[in-house]
CSV table of C-alpha atoms in Angstrom, one decimal:
chain,number,residue,atom,x,y,z
A,1,MET,CA,0.0,0.1,-0.1
A,2,ILE,CA,1.6,3.4,-0.9
A,3,VAL,CA,1.6,5.8,1.9
A,4,LYS,CA,2.7,9.5,1.2
A,5,SER,CA,5.1,10.9,3.6
A,6,TYR,CA,2.9,13.9,4.4
A,7,GLU,CA,0.2,11.3,5.2
A,8,ILE,CA,2.6,9.9,7.6
A,9,LYS,CA,3.4,13.0,9.5
A,10,LYS,CA,-0.5,13.9,9.6
A,11,ASN,CA,-1.7,10.6,11.0
A,12,LYS,CA,0.6,8.4,12.8
A,13,ASN,CA,-2.5,5.8,13.3
A,14,LEU,CA,-1.5,4.9,9.8
A,15,LEU,CA,1.6,3.4,11.1
A,16,LYS,CA,-0.1,0.9,13.4
A,17,LYS,CA,-2.0,-1.1,10.2
A,18,ASN,CA,1.2,-2.2,8.7
A,19,ASN,CA,4.2,-4.0,10.4
A,20,PHE,CA,6.3,-3.9,7.4
A,21,TYR,CA,7.5,-0.4,5.7
A,22,LEU,CA,9.6,0.1,2.8
A,23,LEU,CA,11.4,3.5,2.4
A,24,TYR,CA,12.8,4.0,-0.8
A,25,GLY,CA,14.6,6.8,-2.7
A,26,GLU,CA,17.5,9.3,-2.6
A,27,ASN,CA,16.2,11.7,0.1
A,28,PHE,CA,18.2,10.2,3.3
A,29,GLY,CA,17.1,12.9,5.4
A,30,LEU,CA,13.3,12.2,4.7
A,31,LYS,CA,14.0,8.6,5.2
A,32,LYS,CA,15.6,9.3,8.7
A,33,ASP,CA,12.6,11.6,9.8
A,34,LEU,CA,10.1,8.9,8.6
A,35,LYS,CA,12.1,6.3,10.6
A,36,ASP,CA,11.8,8.4,13.5
A,37,ILE,CA,8.3,8.9,13.5
A,38,ILE,CA,7.7,5.3,13.0
A,39,LYS,CA,9.8,4.8,16.1
A,40,LEU,CA,7.9,7.0,18.1
A,41,ALA,CA,4.6,5.7,17.0
A,42,ILE,CA,5.5,2.0,17.7
A,43,GLY,CA,7.1,2.9,21.3
A,44,GLN,CA,4.7,5.6,22.0
A,45,LYS,CA,2.6,3.3,24.5
A,46,ASN,CA,5.5,0.9,24.8
A,47,GLU,CA,8.5,2.3,26.7
A,48,SER,CA,10.3,-1.1,26.1
A,49,LEU,CA,11.3,-1.1,22.7
A,50,GLU,CA,14.3,-3.3,20.8
A,51,ILE,CA,15.7,-1.8,17.8
A,52,LEU,CA,18.1,-4.0,15.7
A,53,SER,CA,19.7,-2.6,12.7
A,54,ILE,CA,21.1,-5.1,9.9
A,55,TYR,CA,22.3,-4.9,6.2
A,56,GLU,CA,20.7,-7.1,3.6
A,57,SER,CA,24.1,-8.5,3.0
A,58,GLU,CA,24.4,-9.5,6.4
A,59,ILE,CA,20.8,-11.3,6.1
A,60,ILE,CA,22.0,-13.0,3.1
A,61,ASP,CA,25.4,-14.1,4.7
A,62,ASP,CA,23.6,-15.5,7.9
A,63,GLU,CA,20.1,-16.2,7.7
A,64,GLU,CA,19.8,-18.5,10.7
A,65,ASN,CA,21.1,-15.3,13.0
A,66,PHE,CA,18.5,-13.3,11.1
A,67,TYR,CA,15.6,-15.6,11.9
A,68,ASN,CA,16.6,-15.9,15.5
A,69,SER,CA,16.5,-12.2,16.1
A,70,ILE,CA,13.0,-12.0,14.7
A,71,TYR,CA,11.6,-15.0,16.5
A,72,SER,CA,13.3,-15.0,19.9
A,73,GLY,CA,11.8,-13.1,22.6
A,74,SER,CA,13.3,-10.3,24.7
A,75,LEU,CA,13.7,-10.3,28.5
A,76,PHE,CA,13.7,-6.5,28.6
A,77,SER,CA,11.4,-5.2,25.7
A,78,ASN,CA,7.9,-6.4,24.4
A,79,LYS,CA,8.1,-4.7,21.0
A,80,LYS,CA,11.0,-4.9,18.4
A,81,ILE,CA,11.8,-2.9,15.3
A,82,ILE,CA,14.2,-4.5,12.8
A,83,ILE,CA,15.7,-2.1,10.5
A,84,ILE,CA,17.1,-3.3,7.2
A,85,SER,CA,19.3,-1.2,5.3
A,86,GLU,CA,20.4,-1.4,1.7
A,87,ALA,CA,17.7,-3.6,0.5
A,88,THR,CA,17.3,-4.9,-3.2
A,89,ASP,CA,14.9,-7.4,-4.8
A,90,LYS,CA,17.1,-10.3,-3.3
A,91,ILE,CA,15.2,-9.9,-0.1
A,92,ILE,CA,11.8,-10.6,-1.3
A,93,LYS,CA,11.7,-14.1,-0.6
A,94,LYS,CA,12.8,-13.7,3.0
A,95,ILE,CA,10.4,-10.9,3.6
A,96,ASN,CA,7.5,-12.9,2.3
A,97,ASN,CA,8.5,-16.0,4.7
A,98,ILE,CA,8.8,-13.5,7.6
A,99,TYR,CA,5.3,-12.2,6.9
A,100,ASN,CA,3.8,-15.7,7.0
A,101,ASP,CA,5.2,-16.2,10.4
A,102,TYR,CA,6.2,-13.2,12.2
A,103,SER,CA,5.3,-12.0,15.7
A,104,ALA,CA,2.9,-9.1,15.8
A,105,ASN,CA,5.3,-7.4,18.2
A,106,VAL,CA,7.8,-7.3,15.7
A,107,PHE,CA,8.0,-4.2,13.2
A,108,PHE,CA,10.2,-3.8,10.2
A,109,ILE,CA,11.4,-0.7,8.4
A,110,ILE,CA,13.1,-1.4,5.1
A,111,PHE,CA,15.6,1.1,3.6
A,112,SER,CA,16.3,0.9,-0.1
A,113,GLU,CA,17.9,3.1,-2.6
A,114,ILE,CA,16.2,4.4,-5.9
A,115,LEU,CA,14.0,1.7,-7.2
A,116,GLU,CA,12.9,1.5,-10.7
A,117,LYS,CA,9.1,1.2,-11.3
A,118,LYS,CA,10.0,-2.4,-12.7
A,119,SER,CA,11.7,-3.5,-9.2
A,120,LYS,CA,10.4,-6.5,-7.7
A,121,LEU,CA,10.7,-5.2,-4.3
A,122,ARG,CA,8.8,-2.0,-5.1
A,123,ASN,CA,6.0,-4.0,-6.7
A,124,TYR,CA,5.8,-6.4,-3.8
A,125,PHE,CA,5.2,-3.5,-1.3
A,126,GLU,CA,3.0,-1.1,-3.6
A,127,LYS,CA,0.7,-4.1,-4.5
A,128,SER,CA,0.5,-5.7,-0.9
A,129,LYS,CA,-2.4,-4.5,1.5
A,130,GLN,CA,-0.5,-5.5,4.4
A,131,HIS,CA,2.7,-3.6,3.8
A,132,GLY,CA,3.4,0.3,3.6
A,133,VAL,CA,5.7,2.0,1.1
A,134,THR,CA,6.9,5.6,0.8
A,135,ALA,CA,9.0,7.1,-2.0
A,136,CYS,CA,11.4,9.7,-0.6
A,137,TYR,CA,12.2,11.7,-3.6
A,138,ALA,CA,14.7,14.7,-3.5
A,139,ASP,CA,13.4,17.9,-1.6
A,140,ASN,CA,13.1,21.0,-3.7
A,141,GLU,CA,13.7,24.7,-2.4
A,142,ILE,CA,9.9,25.2,-1.6
A,143,SER,CA,9.8,22.2,0.8
A,144,ILE,CA,13.0,23.1,2.4
A,145,LYS,CA,11.6,26.6,3.0
A,146,LYS,CA,8.5,25.1,4.7
A,147,ILE,CA,10.7,22.7,7.1
A,148,ILE,CA,12.5,25.7,7.9
A,149,PHE,CA,9.6,28.0,8.6
A,150,ASN,CA,7.9,25.1,10.5
A,151,LYS,CA,10.8,24.3,12.6
A,152,LEU,CA,11.8,28.0,13.4
A,153,ARG,CA,8.1,29.4,13.4
A,154,ASP,CA,8.4,30.1,17.3
A,155,TYR,CA,11.6,32.7,16.7
A,156,GLN,CA,11.1,36.4,16.2
A,157,GLY,CA,13.0,37.7,13.3
A,158,LEU,CA,13.0,34.8,11.1
A,159,THR,CA,12.8,36.4,7.6
A,160,SER,CA,12.8,34.9,4.0
A,161,ASN,CA,16.4,36.4,3.5
A,162,ILE,CA,17.5,34.3,6.5
A,163,VAL,CA,16.1,31.3,5.1
A,164,ASP,CA,17.8,31.9,1.8
A,165,ILE,CA,20.9,32.1,3.3
A,166,ILE,CA,20.3,28.8,5.3
A,167,ILE,CA,19.4,27.2,1.7
A,168,GLN,CA,22.6,28.8,0.1
A,169,ASN,CA,25.0,27.2,2.8
A,170,THR,CA,23.3,24.0,2.9
A,171,GLY,CA,21.8,23.3,-0.4
A,172,THR,CA,18.4,21.1,-0.6
A,173,ASP,CA,19.8,18.2,1.6
A,174,ARG,CA,17.1,17.9,4.4
A,175,ASN,CA,19.8,16.1,6.9
A,176,LYS,CA,22.1,19.1,6.6
A,177,ILE,CA,19.1,21.6,7.0
A,178,ASN,CA,17.9,19.6,10.1
A,179,ASN,CA,21.6,19.7,11.5
A,180,GLU,CA,21.7,23.6,11.0
A,181,ILE,CA,18.2,24.1,12.7
A,182,ASP,CA,19.3,22.2,15.6
A,183,LYS,CA,22.4,24.4,15.8
A,184,ILE,CA,20.3,27.4,15.6
A,185,ILE,CA,17.9,26.2,18.1
A,186,SER,CA,20.7,25.4,20.6
A,187,CYS,CA,22.3,28.9,20.2
A,188,PHE,CA,18.7,30.4,21.0
A,189,LEU,CA,17.5,27.8,23.6
A,190,ASP,CA,16.0,30.4,26.0
A,191,LYS,CA,15.3,33.4,23.6
A,192,LYS,CA,12.8,33.8,21.1
């Protein structure tokens, strides 16, 4: 099921419908933001949350360890998020096998680079009603300006000239923009 990034930000209850999410595209900053939103939505009511990060190549090299990490329980947490990075079409069979036998307390966030329309992984997630997929395309200057204005709206003196200077120094890389905004906020922590 295709879920737009702005839909996830507006309605976090969409995240509770699917335990499998594919985030693909070139916008690393957006993928990171969406990953954080998913983590917060899943861990909101459950303070004991275990997060495991693994690369597709590690899964292919050691499948048994991967399956053990999914199906084994934890003494300290009742929910588990497994983040799979650098996914390609090679992982579809494993995802399908996991989907048939997974625990309801295990959530998967799968990251991939740009996927063509004919990609098996992309088609698998887009056609499925049980899985969520979000395309993370590059930001343009308008979307970056909205991000800056939204994050700095409580600070007086923010003008479009200041926003333009921030964009000139960082480009349209959302990750760099977020880092610069964090620096600005830390400088004016007690001030408006």
